[in-house]
Amino acid sequence: MADVVSKTALDCGIVIEDDWPGYNIDLFSSPTHYSGDLECVYIPHGVIMDRTERLARNIMDDLGDHDLVVLCVLKGGYQFSADLVEGIKTLSRNSNRSIPMRVHFIRLKSYLNDQSTEDLQIIGAEDLSFLNGKNVLIVEAIVDTGNTLKMLLKHVEGFRPKMIKVAGLLVKRVPHSVACLPDYVGFEIPNRFVVGYALDYNEYFRDLDHICVLSETGKMKYKI
């Protein structure tokens, strides 16, 4: 994937340029029931896994020997969170440093079709008092305007954790961003609506292994 990358940096992730057309969908395996619904494969599954492994190493380097509460943001973040936690566990087993972890799940809902809304619902986060004095790693699949992440951070800070770090698989370049960025970023991508690897469009496409760009046909087919 070197031909789509302008630079690599630990603070901003792998940067995918605006003119990156993606890979032909026919070159990859994808569920036949989504035939015609996808424009292209944007980030293949193997590339996601390689980058997740690197993020696990970065987290291990920074937070090794610290107890950690992983706060997984559902539903889109479950696959990234599972793979990231597994990567950290693998490193922990093969190192003289370790990160004792516990995992908690919350759910955020702020999208209607392909548009983010101001109506943010936080489900499962009513009482996070167990975060008091703990080191917290929030794991989020995608950050666009940063408004959702900003509101979530404010909510979590209210429970007075010792430290909060954020790992985000994708950061989308969008207008009017509040510049609330994760500490660990997988990929910085253009402002295109992507699905797959547990990212959905009205609950469809979570069963894709790759991150793909949704076609206009797909948007209309599954619109509510």
PDB file of C-alpha atoms in Angstrom:
ATOM      1  CA  MET A   1       0.000   0.000   0.000  1.00  0.00           C
ATOM      2  CA  ALA A   2       3.055   2.244  -0.207  1.00  0.00           C
ATOM      3  CA  ASP A   3       1.708   3.938  -3.322  1.00  0.00           C
ATOM      4  CA  VAL A   4      -1.199   5.514  -1.381  1.00  0.00           C
ATOM      5  CA  VAL A   5       0.812   6.780   1.558  1.00  0.00           C
ATOM      6  CA  SER A   6       2.299  10.272   1.683  1.00  0.00           C
ATOM      7  CA  LYS A   7       3.915   9.923   5.109  1.00  0.00           C
ATOM      8  CA  THR A   8       3.860   7.792   8.217  1.00  0.00           C
ATOM      9  CA  ALA A   9       3.954   9.288  11.683  1.00  0.00           C
ATOM     10  CA  LEU A  10       3.006   7.969  15.071  1.00  0.00           C
ATOM     11  CA  ASP A  11       0.910  11.052  15.849  1.00  0.00           C
ATOM     12  CA  CYS A  12      -1.254  11.141  12.714  1.00  0.00           C
ATOM     13  CA  GLY A  13      -1.116   7.574  11.439  1.00  0.00           C
ATOM     14  CA  ILE A  14      -0.816   6.496   7.828  1.00  0.00           C
ATOM     15  CA  VAL A  15      -2.106   9.340   5.677  1.00  0.00           C
ATOM     16  CA  ILE A  16      -4.219   8.339   2.664  1.00  0.00           C
ATOM     17  CA  GLU A  17      -4.416  11.175   0.148  1.00  0.00           C
ATOM     18  CA  ASP A  18      -7.651  12.596  -1.276  1.00  0.00           C
ATOM     19  CA  ASP A  19      -6.992  11.234  -4.766  1.00  0.00           C
ATOM     20  CA  TRP A  20      -6.492   7.616  -3.649  1.00  0.00           C
ATOM     21  CA  PRO A  21      -9.041   5.638  -5.749  1.00  0.00           C
ATOM     22  CA  GLY A  22      -8.845   2.446  -3.706  1.00  0.00           C
ATOM     23  CA  TYR A  23      -8.544  -1.099  -5.036  1.00  0.00           C
ATOM     24  CA  ASN A  24     -10.887  -2.755  -7.500  1.00  0.00           C
ATOM     25  CA  ILE A  25     -13.494  -4.595  -5.451  1.00  0.00           C
ATOM     26  CA  ASP A  26     -13.228  -7.625  -7.778  1.00  0.00           C
ATOM     27  CA  LEU A  27      -9.642  -8.246  -6.630  1.00  0.00           C
ATOM     28  CA  PHE A  28     -10.846  -9.177  -3.129  1.00  0.00           C
ATOM     29  CA  SER A  29     -13.264 -11.576  -1.506  1.00  0.00           C
ATOM     30  CA  SER A  30     -16.437  -9.898  -0.298  1.00  0.00           C
ATOM     31  CA  PRO A  31     -19.976 -11.134   0.457  1.00  0.00           C
ATOM     32  CA  THR A  32     -21.980 -11.552  -2.747  1.00  0.00           C
ATOM     33  CA  HIS A  33     -25.025  -9.994  -1.103  1.00  0.00           C
ATOM     34  CA  TYR A  34     -23.226  -6.634  -1.284  1.00  0.00           C
ATOM     35  CA  SER A  35     -22.615  -6.865  -5.027  1.00  0.00           C
ATOM     36  CA  GLY A  36     -22.881  -3.358  -6.510  1.00  0.00           C
ATOM     37  CA  ASP A  37     -23.044  -1.694  -3.100  1.00  0.00           C
ATOM     38  CA  LEU A  38     -19.333  -0.890  -2.800  1.00  0.00           C
ATOM     39  CA  GLU A  39     -17.156   1.444  -4.853  1.00  0.00           C
ATOM     40  CA  CYS A  40     -13.798  -0.011  -3.893  1.00  0.00           C
ATOM     41  CA  VAL A  41     -11.691  -1.619  -1.197  1.00  0.00           C
ATOM     42  CA  TYR A  42     -10.123   1.338   0.566  1.00  0.00           C
ATOM     43  CA  ILE A  43      -7.971  -0.409   3.183  1.00  0.00           C
ATOM     44  CA  PRO A  44      -7.463  -4.181   2.868  1.00  0.00           C
ATOM     45  CA  HIS A  45      -7.846  -6.311   5.976  1.00  0.00           C
ATOM     46  CA  GLY A  46      -4.176  -7.314   6.027  1.00  0.00           C
ATOM     47  CA  VAL A  47      -3.079  -3.674   6.077  1.00  0.00           C
ATOM     48  CA  ILE A  48      -5.494  -2.979   8.946  1.00  0.00           C
ATOM     49  CA  MET A  49      -4.019  -5.860  10.926  1.00  0.00           C
ATOM     50  CA  ASP A  50      -0.428  -4.758  10.307  1.00  0.00           C
ATOM     51  CA  ARG A  51      -1.201  -1.214  11.439  1.00  0.00           C
ATOM     52  CA  THR A  52      -3.110  -2.473  14.494  1.00  0.00           C
ATOM     53  CA  GLU A  53      -0.074  -4.513  15.498  1.00  0.00           C
ATOM     54  CA  ARG A  54       2.064  -1.371  15.304  1.00  0.00           C
ATOM     55  CA  LEU A  55      -0.415   0.548  17.461  1.00  0.00           C
ATOM     56  CA  ALA A  56      -0.363  -2.274  20.020  1.00  0.00           C
ATOM     57  CA  ARG A  57       3.421  -1.923  20.182  1.00  0.00           C
ATOM     58  CA  ASN A  58       3.168   1.842  20.641  1.00  0.00           C
ATOM     59  CA  ILE A  59       0.645   1.406  23.453  1.00  0.00           C
ATOM     60  CA  MET A  60       2.836  -1.252  25.044  1.00  0.00           C
ATOM     61  CA  ASP A  61       5.854   1.076  24.897  1.00  0.00           C
ATOM     62  CA  ASP A  62       3.912   3.931  26.492  1.00  0.00           C
ATOM     63  CA  LEU A  63       1.731   2.121  29.002  1.00  0.00           C
ATOM     64  CA  GLY A  64       3.524  -1.128  29.817  1.00  0.00           C
ATOM     65  CA  ASP A  65       3.382  -2.046  33.534  1.00  0.00           C
ATOM     66  CA  HIS A  66       0.282   0.120  34.056  1.00  0.00           C
ATOM     67  CA  ASP A  67      -3.110  -1.422  34.824  1.00  0.00           C
ATOM     68  CA  LEU A  68      -5.463  -0.434  32.020  1.00  0.00           C
ATOM     69  CA  VAL A  69      -9.203  -0.253  31.492  1.00  0.00           C
ATOM     70  CA  VAL A  70     -10.035  -0.538  27.795  1.00  0.00           C
ATOM     71  CA  LEU A  71     -13.256   1.321  27.028  1.00  0.00           C
ATOM     72  CA  CYS A  72     -14.512  -0.077  23.714  1.00  0.00           C
ATOM     73  CA  VAL A  73     -16.951   2.141  21.823  1.00  0.00           C
ATOM     74  CA  LEU A  74     -19.620  -0.030  20.198  1.00  0.00           C
ATOM     75  CA  LYS A  75     -20.735  -1.014  17.771  1.00  0.00           C
ATOM     76  CA  GLY A  76     -18.213   0.057  15.179  1.00  0.00           C
ATOM     77  CA  GLY A  77     -15.216  -0.310  17.442  1.00  0.00           C
ATOM     78  CA  TYR A  78     -15.663  -3.916  18.503  1.00  0.00           C
ATOM     79  CA  GLN A  79     -13.451  -5.499  15.826  1.00  0.00           C
ATOM     80  CA  PHE A  80     -10.659  -2.952  16.142  1.00  0.00           C
ATOM     81  CA  SER A  81     -10.808  -3.194  19.922  1.00  0.00           C
ATOM     82  CA  ALA A  82     -10.693  -6.997  19.880  1.00  0.00           C
ATOM     83  CA  ASP A  83      -7.707  -7.081  17.523  1.00  0.00           C
ATOM     84  CA  LEU A  84      -5.895  -4.304  19.389  1.00  0.00           C
ATOM     85  CA  VAL A  85      -6.389  -5.982  22.767  1.00  0.00           C
ATOM     86  CA  GLU A  86      -5.237  -9.306  21.315  1.00  0.00           C
ATOM     87  CA  GLY A  87      -2.121  -7.571  19.968  1.00  0.00           C
ATOM     88  CA  ILE A  88      -1.342  -6.085  23.367  1.00  0.00           C
ATOM     89  CA  LYS A  89      -1.926  -9.461  25.057  1.00  0.00           C
ATOM     90  CA  THR A  90       0.449 -11.171  22.624  1.00  0.00           C
ATOM     91  CA  LEU A  91       3.160  -8.594  23.283  1.00  0.00           C
ATOM     92  CA  SER A  92       2.531  -8.888  27.009  1.00  0.00           C
ATOM     93  CA  ARG A  93       3.048 -12.652  26.933  1.00  0.00           C
ATOM     94  CA  ASN A  94       6.365 -12.261  25.132  1.00  0.00           C
ATOM     95  CA  SER A  95       7.821  -9.384  27.127  1.00  0.00           C
ATOM     96  CA  ASN A  96       9.181  -8.657  30.576  1.00  0.00           C
ATOM     97  CA  ARG A  97       6.647  -5.819  30.687  1.00  0.00           C
ATOM     98  CA  SER A  98       2.942  -6.417  30.859  1.00  0.00           C
ATOM     99  CA  ILE A  99      -0.342  -4.534  30.881  1.00  0.00           C
ATOM    100  CA  PRO A 100      -3.053  -6.018  33.109  1.00  0.00           C
ATOM    101  CA  MET A 101      -6.284  -5.175  31.274  1.00  0.00           C
ATOM    102  CA  ARG A 102      -9.996  -5.208  31.807  1.00  0.00           C
ATOM    103  CA  VAL A 103     -12.450  -4.335  29.041  1.00  0.00           C
ATOM    104  CA  HIS A 104     -15.719  -2.424  29.311  1.00  0.00           C
ATOM    105  CA  PHE A 105     -18.170  -1.621  26.524  1.00  0.00           C
ATOM    106  CA  ILE A 106     -20.233   1.471  25.823  1.00  0.00           C
ATOM    107  CA  ARG A 107     -22.299   2.363  22.803  1.00  0.00           C
ATOM    108  CA  LEU A 108     -22.507   5.708  21.006  1.00  0.00           C
ATOM    109  CA  LYS A 109     -25.120   6.584  18.413  1.00  0.00           C
ATOM    110  CA  SER A 110     -24.908   9.818  16.438  1.00  0.00           C
ATOM    111  CA  TYR A 111     -25.409   8.876  12.759  1.00  0.00           C
ATOM    112  CA  LEU A 112     -28.543   8.916  10.617  1.00  0.00           C
ATOM    113  CA  ASN A 113     -27.807   7.251   7.290  1.00  0.00           C
ATOM    114  CA  ASP A 114     -24.409   8.731   6.290  1.00  0.00           C
ATOM    115  CA  GLN A 115     -24.679  11.971   8.276  1.00  0.00           C
ATOM    116  CA  SER A 116     -23.434  12.677  11.782  1.00  0.00           C
ATOM    117  CA  THR A 117     -26.029  14.393  13.976  1.00  0.00           C
ATOM    118  CA  GLU A 118     -25.866  16.481  17.146  1.00  0.00           C
ATOM    119  CA  ASP A 119     -28.037  13.924  18.960  1.00  0.00           C
ATOM    120  CA  LEU A 120     -25.443  11.816  20.772  1.00  0.00           C
ATOM    121  CA  GLN A 121     -26.627   8.860  22.807  1.00  0.00           C
ATOM    122  CA  ILE A 122     -24.221   7.195  25.250  1.00  0.00           C
ATOM    123  CA  ILE A 123     -25.489   3.755  26.259  1.00  0.00           C
ATOM    124  CA  GLY A 124     -23.807   1.785  29.037  1.00  0.00           C
ATOM    125  CA  ALA A 125     -21.877   4.759  30.406  1.00  0.00           C
ATOM    126  CA  GLU A 126     -24.324   5.895  33.056  1.00  0.00           C
ATOM    127  CA  ASP A 127     -22.078   4.734  35.897  1.00  0.00           C
ATOM    128  CA  LEU A 128     -18.379   4.518  35.162  1.00  0.00           C
ATOM    129  CA  SER A 129     -17.334   5.110  38.753  1.00  0.00           C
ATOM    130  CA  PHE A 130     -14.957   2.143  38.551  1.00  0.00           C
ATOM    131  CA  LEU A 131     -12.750   4.342  36.315  1.00  0.00           C
ATOM    132  CA  ASN A 132     -11.838   6.513  39.279  1.00  0.00           C
ATOM    133  CA  GLY A 133      -8.060   6.565  39.618  1.00  0.00           C
ATOM    134  CA  LYS A 134      -7.608   4.152  36.682  1.00  0.00           C
ATOM    135  CA  ASN A 135      -5.677   4.422  33.416  1.00  0.00           C
ATOM    136  CA  VAL A 136      -8.223   4.371  30.588  1.00  0.00           C
ATOM    137  CA  LEU A 137      -7.762   3.592  26.905  1.00  0.00           C
ATOM    138  CA  ILE A 138     -10.795   4.569  24.823  1.00  0.00           C
ATOM    139  CA  VAL A 139     -10.919   2.557  21.596  1.00  0.00           C
ATOM    140  CA  GLU A 140     -12.923   4.144  18.786  1.00  0.00           C
ATOM    141  CA  ALA A 141     -13.275   2.986  15.186  1.00  0.00           C
ATOM    142  CA  ILE A 142     -13.585   6.369  13.483  1.00  0.00           C
ATOM    143  CA  VAL A 143     -13.287  10.053  14.370  1.00  0.00           C
ATOM    144  CA  ASP A 144     -14.606  12.687  11.978  1.00  0.00           C
ATOM    145  CA  THR A 145     -15.619  16.104  13.344  1.00  0.00           C
ATOM    146  CA  GLY A 146     -14.287  15.151  16.770  1.00  0.00           C
ATOM    147  CA  ASN A 147     -17.489  16.343  18.456  1.00  0.00           C
ATOM    148  CA  THR A 148     -18.502  12.865  19.584  1.00  0.00           C
ATOM    149  CA  LEU A 149     -15.048  12.116  20.974  1.00  0.00           C
ATOM    150  CA  LYS A 150     -14.933  15.488  22.732  1.00  0.00           C
ATOM    151  CA  MET A 151     -18.273  14.830  24.426  1.00  0.00           C
ATOM    152  CA  LEU A 152     -17.245  11.303  25.390  1.00  0.00           C
ATOM    153  CA  LEU A 153     -13.961  12.502  26.890  1.00  0.00           C
ATOM    154  CA  LYS A 154     -15.829  15.096  28.945  1.00  0.00           C
ATOM    155  CA  HIS A 155     -18.195  12.386  30.187  1.00  0.00           C
ATOM    156  CA  VAL A 156     -15.370  10.003  31.125  1.00  0.00           C
ATOM    157  CA  GLU A 157     -13.340  12.773  32.791  1.00  0.00           C
ATOM    158  CA  GLY A 158     -16.264  13.279  35.150  1.00  0.00           C
ATOM    159  CA  PHE A 159     -15.415   9.943  36.774  1.00  0.00           C
ATOM    160  CA  ARG A 160     -11.864  11.167  37.565  1.00  0.00           C
ATOM    161  CA  PRO A 161      -9.641   8.525  35.956  1.00  0.00           C
ATOM    162  CA  LYS A 162      -5.898   8.809  36.510  1.00  0.00           C
ATOM    163  CA  MET A 163      -5.178   9.054  32.777  1.00  0.00           C
ATOM    164  CA  ILE A 164      -7.107   8.859  29.490  1.00  0.00           C
ATOM    165  CA  LYS A 165      -5.630   7.829  26.153  1.00  0.00           C
ATOM    166  CA  VAL A 166      -7.543   7.308  22.913  1.00  0.00           C
ATOM    167  CA  ALA A 167      -6.844   4.854  20.097  1.00  0.00           C
ATOM    168  CA  GLY A 168      -8.695   5.540  16.844  1.00  0.00           C
ATOM    169  CA  LEU A 169      -8.463   3.311  13.799  1.00  0.00           C
ATOM    170  CA  LEU A 170      -9.572   6.028  11.385  1.00  0.00           C
ATOM    171  CA  VAL A 171      -9.447   9.814  11.511  1.00  0.00           C
ATOM    172  CA  LYS A 172     -11.421  11.439   8.725  1.00  0.00           C
ATOM    173  CA  ARG A 173     -10.394  14.807   7.254  1.00  0.00           C
ATOM    174  CA  VAL A 174     -13.606  16.818   7.426  1.00  0.00           C
ATOM    175  CA  PRO A 175     -14.521  20.520   7.477  1.00  0.00           C
ATOM    176  CA  HIS A 176     -15.255  22.070  10.871  1.00  0.00           C
ATOM    177  CA  SER A 177     -13.201  19.559  12.834  1.00  0.00           C
ATOM    178  CA  VAL A 178     -12.783  20.424  16.518  1.00  0.00           C
ATOM    179  CA  ALA A 179      -9.271  18.926  16.373  1.00  0.00           C
ATOM    180  CA  CYS A 180      -9.998  16.410  19.129  1.00  0.00           C
ATOM    181  CA  LEU A 181      -7.689  13.673  17.887  1.00  0.00           C
ATOM    182  CA  PRO A 182      -6.755  10.241  19.256  1.00  0.00           C
ATOM    183  CA  ASP A 183      -3.350   9.656  20.829  1.00  0.00           C
ATOM    184  CA  TYR A 184      -2.907   6.573  18.642  1.00  0.00           C
ATOM    185  CA  VAL A 185      -4.140   6.775  15.041  1.00  0.00           C
ATOM    186  CA  GLY A 186      -4.321   3.987  12.518  1.00  0.00           C
ATOM    187  CA  PHE A 187      -5.129   5.835   9.314  1.00  0.00           C
ATOM    188  CA  GLU A 188      -6.008   9.386   8.335  1.00  0.00           C
ATOM    189  CA  ILE A 189      -8.474   9.218   5.459  1.00  0.00           C
ATOM    190  CA  PRO A 190     -10.344  11.616   3.142  1.00  0.00           C
ATOM    191  CA  ASN A 191     -13.936  12.604   3.804  1.00  0.00           C
ATOM    192  CA  ARG A 192     -15.555   9.541   2.258  1.00  0.00           C
ATOM    193  CA  PHE A 193     -18.169   7.284   3.843  1.00  0.00           C
ATOM    194  CA  VAL A 194     -16.550   3.938   4.600  1.00  0.00           C
ATOM    195  CA  VAL A 195     -17.931   0.641   5.848  1.00  0.00           C
ATOM    196  CA  GLY A 196     -16.557  -2.735   6.839  1.00  0.00           C
ATOM    197  CA  TYR A 197     -14.374  -4.098   9.637  1.00  0.00           C
ATOM    198  CA  ALA A 198     -17.426  -3.554  11.906  1.00  0.00           C
ATOM    199  CA  LEU A 199     -18.202  -0.073  10.529  1.00  0.00           C
ATOM    200  CA  ASP A 200     -21.800   0.011   9.334  1.00  0.00           C
ATOM    201  CA  TYR A 201     -24.380   1.844   7.311  1.00  0.00           C
ATOM    202  CA  ASN A 202     -27.712   1.412   9.086  1.00  0.00           C
ATOM    203  CA  GLU A 203     -26.433  -1.871  10.587  1.00  0.00           C
ATOM    204  CA  TYR A 204     -25.308  -3.338   7.244  1.00  0.00           C
ATOM    205  CA  PHE A 205     -21.720  -4.066   6.111  1.00  0.00           C
ATOM    206  CA  ARG A 206     -20.288  -4.988   9.521  1.00  0.00           C
ATOM    207  CA  ASP A 207     -19.522  -8.419   8.054  1.00  0.00           C
ATOM    208  CA  LEU A 208     -16.929  -7.059   5.593  1.00  0.00           C
ATOM    209  CA  ASP A 209     -13.300  -7.818   6.436  1.00  0.00           C
ATOM    210  CA  HIS A 210     -11.940  -4.854   4.463  1.00  0.00           C
ATOM    211  CA  ILE A 211     -12.715  -1.162   4.857  1.00  0.00           C
ATOM    212  CA  CYS A 212     -14.596  -0.146   1.713  1.00  0.00           C
ATOM    213  CA  VAL A 213     -16.163   2.979   0.230  1.00  0.00           C
ATOM    214  CA  LEU A 214     -19.947   2.746   0.056  1.00  0.00           C
ATOM    215  CA  SER A 215     -21.443   3.391  -3.374  1.00  0.00           C
ATOM    216  CA  GLU A 216     -24.426   5.656  -4.029  1.00  0.00           C
ATOM    217  CA  THR A 217     -26.349   2.518  -4.951  1.00  0.00           C
ATOM    218  CA  GLY A 218     -25.575   1.052  -1.548  1.00  0.00           C
ATOM    219  CA  LYS A 219     -26.608   4.255   0.226  1.00  0.00           C
ATOM    220  CA  MET A 220     -29.978   4.291  -1.494  1.00  0.00           C
ATOM    221  CA  LYS A 221     -30.543   0.542  -1.067  1.00  0.00           C
ATOM    222  CA  TYR A 222     -30.102   0.593   2.723  1.00  0.00           C
ATOM    223  CA  LYS A 223     -31.330   4.110   3.480  1.00  0.00           C
ATOM    224  CA  ILE A 224     -33.881   4.528   6.273  1.00  0.00           C
TER     225      ILE A 224
END
